[in-house]
Tab-separated table of C-alpha atoms in Angstrom:
chain	number	residue	atom	x	y	z
W	1	MET	CA	0.093	-0.038	0.041
W	2	GLN	CA	1.462	3.495	-1.027
W	3	PRO	CA	2.210	5.768	2.106
W	4	HIS	CA	-0.143	8.549	0.640
W	5	ILE	CA	-2.985	6.167	0.668
W	6	LYS	CA	-2.199	4.982	4.062
W	7	TRP	CA	-1.860	7.736	5.578
W	8	SER	CA	-5.313	9.143	4.273
W	9	PHE	CA	-6.741	7.094	6.564
W	10	GLY	CA	-5.735	8.899	9.789
W	11	ILE	CA	-5.823	6.912	12.825
W	12	ALA	CA	-6.539	3.238	11.783
W	13	ARG	CA	-7.157	0.299	13.995
W	14	GLY	CA	-6.958	-3.243	12.847
W	15	LYS	CA	-4.965	-4.575	9.864
W	16	ASN	CA	-6.124	-7.650	7.427
W	17	ASP	CA	-6.779	-8.401	3.966
W	18	LYS	CA	-10.401	-7.662	4.674
W	19	ILE	CA	-9.952	-4.143	5.796
W	20	ASP	CA	-7.479	-3.098	3.803
W	21	SER	CA	-9.674	-3.858	0.756
W	22	ILE	CA	-12.465	-1.652	2.007
W	23	ARG	CA	-10.125	1.024	2.918
W	24	LEU	CA	-8.686	1.282	-0.637
W	25	CYS	CA	-12.351	0.739	-2.093
W	26	ASN	CA	-13.555	3.619	-0.097
W	27	TYR	CA	-10.302	5.677	-1.038
W	28	ALA	CA	-10.945	4.903	-4.857
W	29	PHE	CA	-14.384	6.067	-4.659
W	30	LYS	CA	-13.702	9.494	-3.022
W	31	GLU	CA	-10.848	10.517	-5.317
W	32	ALA	CA	-12.315	8.844	-8.137
W	33	ASP	CA	-12.065	12.281	-9.937
W	34	GLU	CA	-8.572	12.943	-8.975
W	35	LEU	CA	-6.591	9.488	-9.775
W	36	LYS	CA	-4.914	8.697	-12.840
W	37	ALA	CA	-4.307	5.650	-14.182
W	38	THR	CA	-0.629	4.270	-13.896
W	39	ALA	CA	1.357	3.405	-16.730
W	40	GLY	CA	1.907	-0.103	-17.711
W	41	LEU	CA	5.521	-1.309	-16.069
W	42	ASP	CA	8.330	-1.102	-18.146
W	43	PRO	CA	10.123	-4.629	-17.853
W	44	GLU	CA	13.748	-2.988	-18.311
W	45	LEU	CA	12.994	-0.700	-15.672
W	46	MET	CA	12.010	-3.071	-13.202
W	47	LEU	CA	15.383	-4.746	-14.066
W	48	LEU	CA	17.363	-1.645	-13.708
W	49	LYS	CA	15.845	-1.088	-10.151
W	50	ASP	CA	16.267	-4.560	-9.157
W	51	LEU	CA	20.034	-4.763	-10.430
W	52	VAL	CA	20.251	-1.351	-8.298
W	53	SER	CA	18.825	-2.731	-5.232
W	54	ALA	CA	20.751	-6.200	-5.554
W	55	ARG	CA	24.114	-3.897	-6.140
W	56	THR	CA	23.000	-2.402	-2.796
W	57	LYS	CA	22.591	-5.204	-0.552
W	58	LEU	CA	26.240	-6.534	-2.125
W	59	LEU	CA	27.552	-3.349	-0.739
W	60	ARG	CA	26.288	-3.818	2.731
W	61	GLN	CA	26.921	-7.558	2.695
W	62	LYS	CA	30.643	-6.855	1.555
W	63	ALA	CA	31.266	-3.980	3.868
W	64	GLY	CA	29.543	-5.880	6.935
W	65	ILE	CA	32.344	-8.625	6.596
W	66	SER	CA	35.082	-6.435	5.837
W	67	VAL	CA	33.997	-4.347	9.319
W	68	SER	CA	33.803	-7.930	10.936
W	69	VAL	CA	37.479	-8.931	9.720
W	70	LYS	CA	38.852	-5.341	10.771
W	71	GLU	CA	37.090	-5.656	14.470
W	72	LEU	CA	38.521	-9.143	14.990
W	73	GLY	CA	41.754	-7.819	14.196
W	74	ASN	CA	41.771	-5.669	17.357
W	75	VAL	CA	41.533	-8.583	19.703
W	76	ASN	CA	43.074	-11.579	18.119
W	77	GLY	CA	46.554	-12.515	17.768
W	78	LYS	CA	48.226	-12.513	14.344
W	79	GLU	CA	48.101	-15.894	13.639
W	80	HIS	CA	44.509	-16.350	14.577
W	81	GLN	CA	43.623	-13.347	12.643
W	82	LYS	CA	45.635	-14.794	9.518
W	83	LEU	CA	42.939	-17.905	9.534
W	84	ILE	CA	40.097	-15.675	9.959
W	85	GLU	CA	41.072	-13.266	6.877
W	86	LYS	CA	41.979	-16.444	4.826
W	87	ALA	CA	38.598	-18.213	5.474
W	88	LEU	CA	36.646	-15.062	4.532
W	89	LYS	CA	38.782	-13.745	1.722
W	90	SER	CA	37.072	-15.955	-0.688
W	91	ALA	CA	33.794	-14.463	0.362
W	92	ILE	CA	34.860	-10.931	-0.022
W	93	GLU	CA	36.380	-11.533	-3.233
W	94	GLY	CA	33.026	-13.545	-4.625
W	95	ILE	CA	30.772	-10.638	-3.664
W	96	ALA	CA	33.395	-8.126	-5.298
W	97	ARG	CA	33.002	-10.007	-8.525
W	98	SER	CA	29.261	-10.191	-8.011
W	99	ILE	CA	28.859	-6.164	-7.614
W	100	ARG	CA	31.004	-5.855	-11.175
W	101	ASP	CA	28.657	-8.244	-12.486
W	102	VAL	CA	25.612	-6.032	-11.382
W	103	GLU	CA	27.462	-2.953	-12.588
W	104	GLU	CA	28.080	-4.227	-16.274
W	105	GLN	CA	24.510	-5.528	-16.347
W	106	ILE	CA	23.343	-1.576	-15.235
W	107	LYS	CA	25.591	-0.096	-17.820
W	108	LYS	CA	24.284	-2.287	-20.522
W	109	ILE	CA	20.852	-1.224	-19.635
W	110	ILE	CA	21.535	2.285	-19.603
W	111	THR	CA	23.579	2.369	-22.890
W	112	GLY	CA	21.234	-0.111	-24.781
W	113	ASN	CA	18.077	2.144	-23.897
W	114	ARG	CA	17.534	5.888	-25.790
W	115	ASP	CA	15.676	7.283	-22.976
W	116	PHE	CA	17.674	6.119	-20.146
W	117	LYS	CA	20.998	6.920	-21.598
W	118	GLN	CA	19.491	10.416	-22.598
W	119	SER	CA	18.509	10.656	-18.765
W	120	TYR	CA	21.811	9.565	-17.534
W	121	LYS	CA	23.444	11.790	-19.852
W	122	LEU	CA	21.676	15.012	-18.546
W	123	LEU	CA	21.873	13.905	-14.862
W	124	MET	CA	25.754	13.168	-15.057
W	125	SER	CA	25.634	17.253	-16.402
W	126	ILE	CA	24.916	18.494	-13.028
W	127	SER	CA	27.991	18.819	-10.463
W	128	GLY	CA	27.930	16.574	-7.756
W	129	ILE	CA	26.114	13.887	-9.169
W	130	GLY	CA	27.828	10.824	-10.144
W	131	HIS	CA	27.066	7.349	-11.600
W	132	VAL	CA	25.257	5.869	-8.830
W	133	THR	CA	22.973	8.677	-8.320
W	134	ALA	CA	21.985	9.186	-11.708
W	135	VAL	CA	20.988	5.371	-12.302
W	136	TYR	CA	18.942	5.181	-9.050
W	137	LEU	CA	17.093	8.617	-9.852
W	138	ILE	CA	16.023	6.862	-13.297
W	139	GLY	CA	15.211	3.781	-11.573
W	140	CYS	CA	12.965	5.496	-8.438
W	141	THR	CA	11.437	7.920	-10.445
W	142	GLY	CA	10.174	5.478	-13.581
W	143	ASN	CA	12.828	7.732	-15.590
W	144	PHE	CA	10.772	10.546	-14.430
W	145	ALA	CA	7.438	9.656	-15.616
W	146	GLY	CA	5.238	12.746	-15.013
W	147	ARG	CA	8.209	14.855	-15.363
W	148	PRO	CA	8.011	15.966	-11.530
W	149	SER	CA	8.697	19.493	-10.665
W	150	GLY	CA	11.660	20.533	-8.824
W	151	LYS	CA	9.541	20.865	-5.658
W	152	GLU	CA	7.843	17.446	-5.943
W	153	LEU	CA	10.987	15.582	-6.186
W	154	ALA	CA	12.531	17.739	-3.069
W	155	CYS	CA	9.369	16.503	-1.395
W	156	TYR	CA	9.749	12.874	-2.698
W	157	ALA	CA	13.508	13.072	-1.576
W	158	GLY	CA	12.679	14.453	1.946
W	159	VAL	CA	14.573	17.711	1.764
W	160	ALA	CA	12.084	19.968	1.004
W	161	PRO	CA	11.263	22.053	4.681
W	162	PHE	CA	7.456	22.440	5.425
W	163	GLU	CA	6.074	25.131	7.906
W	164	GLN	CA	5.236	24.270	11.320
W	165	THR	CA	2.618	26.772	12.694
W	166	SER	CA	-0.853	26.983	13.848
W	167	GLY	CA	-2.689	29.887	15.474
W	168	ILE	CA	-0.772	30.862	18.479
W	169	SER	CA	0.187	27.118	20.105
W	170	ILE	CA	2.270	25.595	17.551
W	171	LYS	CA	4.983	27.814	16.404
W	172	GLY	CA	8.202	25.259	15.210
W	173	LYS	CA	10.616	25.683	12.544
W	174	PRO	CA	9.981	24.483	9.297
W	175	LYS	CA	11.268	20.868	9.126
W	176	VAL	CA	11.512	18.208	6.571
W	177	HIS	CA	8.930	15.177	6.586
W	178	ARG	CA	9.926	12.026	7.787
W	179	MET	CA	7.635	10.380	4.700
W	180	ALA	CA	10.310	9.958	1.911
W	181	ASN	CA	12.491	7.943	-0.218
W	182	LYS	CA	15.426	7.432	2.654
W	183	GLU	CA	17.853	5.983	-0.102
W	184	LEU	CA	17.435	8.809	-2.245
W	185	LYS	CA	17.575	11.196	0.621
W	186	ARG	CA	21.099	9.561	1.719
W	187	LEU	CA	22.615	9.746	-1.756
W	188	LEU	CA	21.663	13.486	-2.220
W	189	HIS	CA	23.427	13.952	1.040
W	190	MET	CA	26.466	12.579	-0.098
W	191	CYS	CA	26.404	14.776	-3.634
W	192	ALA	CA	26.003	17.847	-1.065
W	193	LEU	CA	29.069	16.743	0.965
W	194	SER	CA	31.030	16.577	-2.412
W	195	LEU	CA	30.002	19.667	-3.571
W	196	ILE	CA	31.072	21.455	-0.548
W	197	GLN	CA	34.168	19.886	-0.489
W	198	HIS	CA	35.345	20.153	-4.284
W	199	ASN	CA	32.907	23.243	-5.817
W	200	GLN	CA	34.545	26.505	-4.696
W	201	LYS	CA	31.331	28.177	-5.371
W	202	PHE	CA	29.451	25.561	-2.835
W	203	LYS	CA	32.134	25.547	-0.296
W	204	ALA	CA	32.117	29.745	-0.266
W	205	TYR	CA	28.290	29.531	0.060
W	206	TYR	CA	28.504	26.920	2.804
W	207	ASN	CA	31.071	28.688	4.806
W	208	ARG	CA	29.113	32.023	4.482
W	209	LYS	CA	26.055	30.467	5.614
W	210	LYS	CA	27.935	28.961	8.619
W	211	ASP	CA	29.298	32.526	9.272
W	212	GLU	CA	25.878	33.903	9.412
W	213	GLY	CA	24.837	31.326	12.204
W	214	LYS	CA	22.757	28.773	10.210
W	215	HIS	CA	23.067	24.885	11.435
W	216	SER	CA	25.196	22.571	9.261
W	217	MET	CA	22.611	20.345	8.851
W	218	SER	CA	20.367	23.113	7.516
W	219	ILE	CA	22.836	24.474	4.961
W	220	ILE	CA	23.774	21.014	3.524
W	221	ASN	CA	19.733	20.407	3.354
W	222	ALA	CA	19.211	23.890	1.306
W	223	ILE	CA	22.341	22.428	-1.159
W	224	LYS	CA	20.059	19.102	-1.464
W	225	ASN	CA	17.342	20.931	-2.514
W	226	LYS	CA	19.188	23.149	-4.947
W	227	ILE	CA	20.518	19.887	-6.357
W	228	ALA	CA	16.713	18.359	-6.500
W	229	LEU	CA	15.495	21.687	-8.525
W	230	ARG	CA	18.580	21.265	-10.794
W	231	ILE	CA	17.712	17.773	-11.474
W	232	ALA	CA	14.049	18.591	-12.828
W	233	ALA	CA	15.196	21.474	-14.671
W	234	VAL	CA	17.766	19.562	-17.096
W	235	ILE	CA	15.036	16.711	-17.359
W	236	LYS	CA	12.173	19.015	-18.237
W	237	ASN	CA	14.043	21.210	-20.911
W	238	GLN	CA	16.024	18.108	-21.792
W	239	THR	CA	19.406	20.192	-21.810
W	240	SER	CA	22.535	19.704	-20.210
W	241	TYR	CA	23.091	21.707	-16.986
W	242	LYS	CA	25.250	24.917	-17.592
W	243	ASN	CA	27.059	26.724	-14.163
W	244	ASN	CA	26.905	29.907	-15.605
W	245	TYR	CA	25.503	32.093	-12.877
W	246	ASN	CA	26.466	32.487	-8.987
W	247	ILE	CA	24.815	30.920	-6.266
W	248	ALA	CA	22.012	32.692	-4.572
W	249	ALA	CA	22.161	33.515	-1.273
């Protein structure tokens, strides 16, 4: 069940197939004028999403084993540690080969599909976005089906702050919503950190906001928002990004 449908039920007690079917039927009846039929699933897109998911799982497994071996090295003797490393070496190498195979399949899909290849090229023109983020964006958005706006993409990634005020009793700071694509949010976070470190304009922007007293995470979130806006812009205009202006305050 999609999150926005689930949340539309409000506080709901009990859950089983019968209750869910009734709730979905009521939702469809009430929202009939607004609902739009979803386009058929593209087999290549589904395969791409599965391969990206498999790559993520393999990377986590490889990292988990590597960290465990390193931690054991802090308490084991040298001979003991050598036996552990030898026993797990083939597992780590096998996972590494699987990752390379998955990456090769991902590249074949991207280069073999004209629409995917065009979106990939446009995304890679944006400073801070790398191969992994570009491929994930194509997969998670259905190659930008419906052409989401920058604000919609920022909301989906959980980087668009929402106002927290109501009357005189509730006056909180604007906050991002917890209902978001956590993996996309993580990838955009890495893109923002890369820009702060390697892009002089974004580094200057970050330092200027820090001097103004802004919190580090608030500045990074603003940079993630800027990246989301650029993503939507290049996809909408179908032109590569050109960094020909200074970053606004």
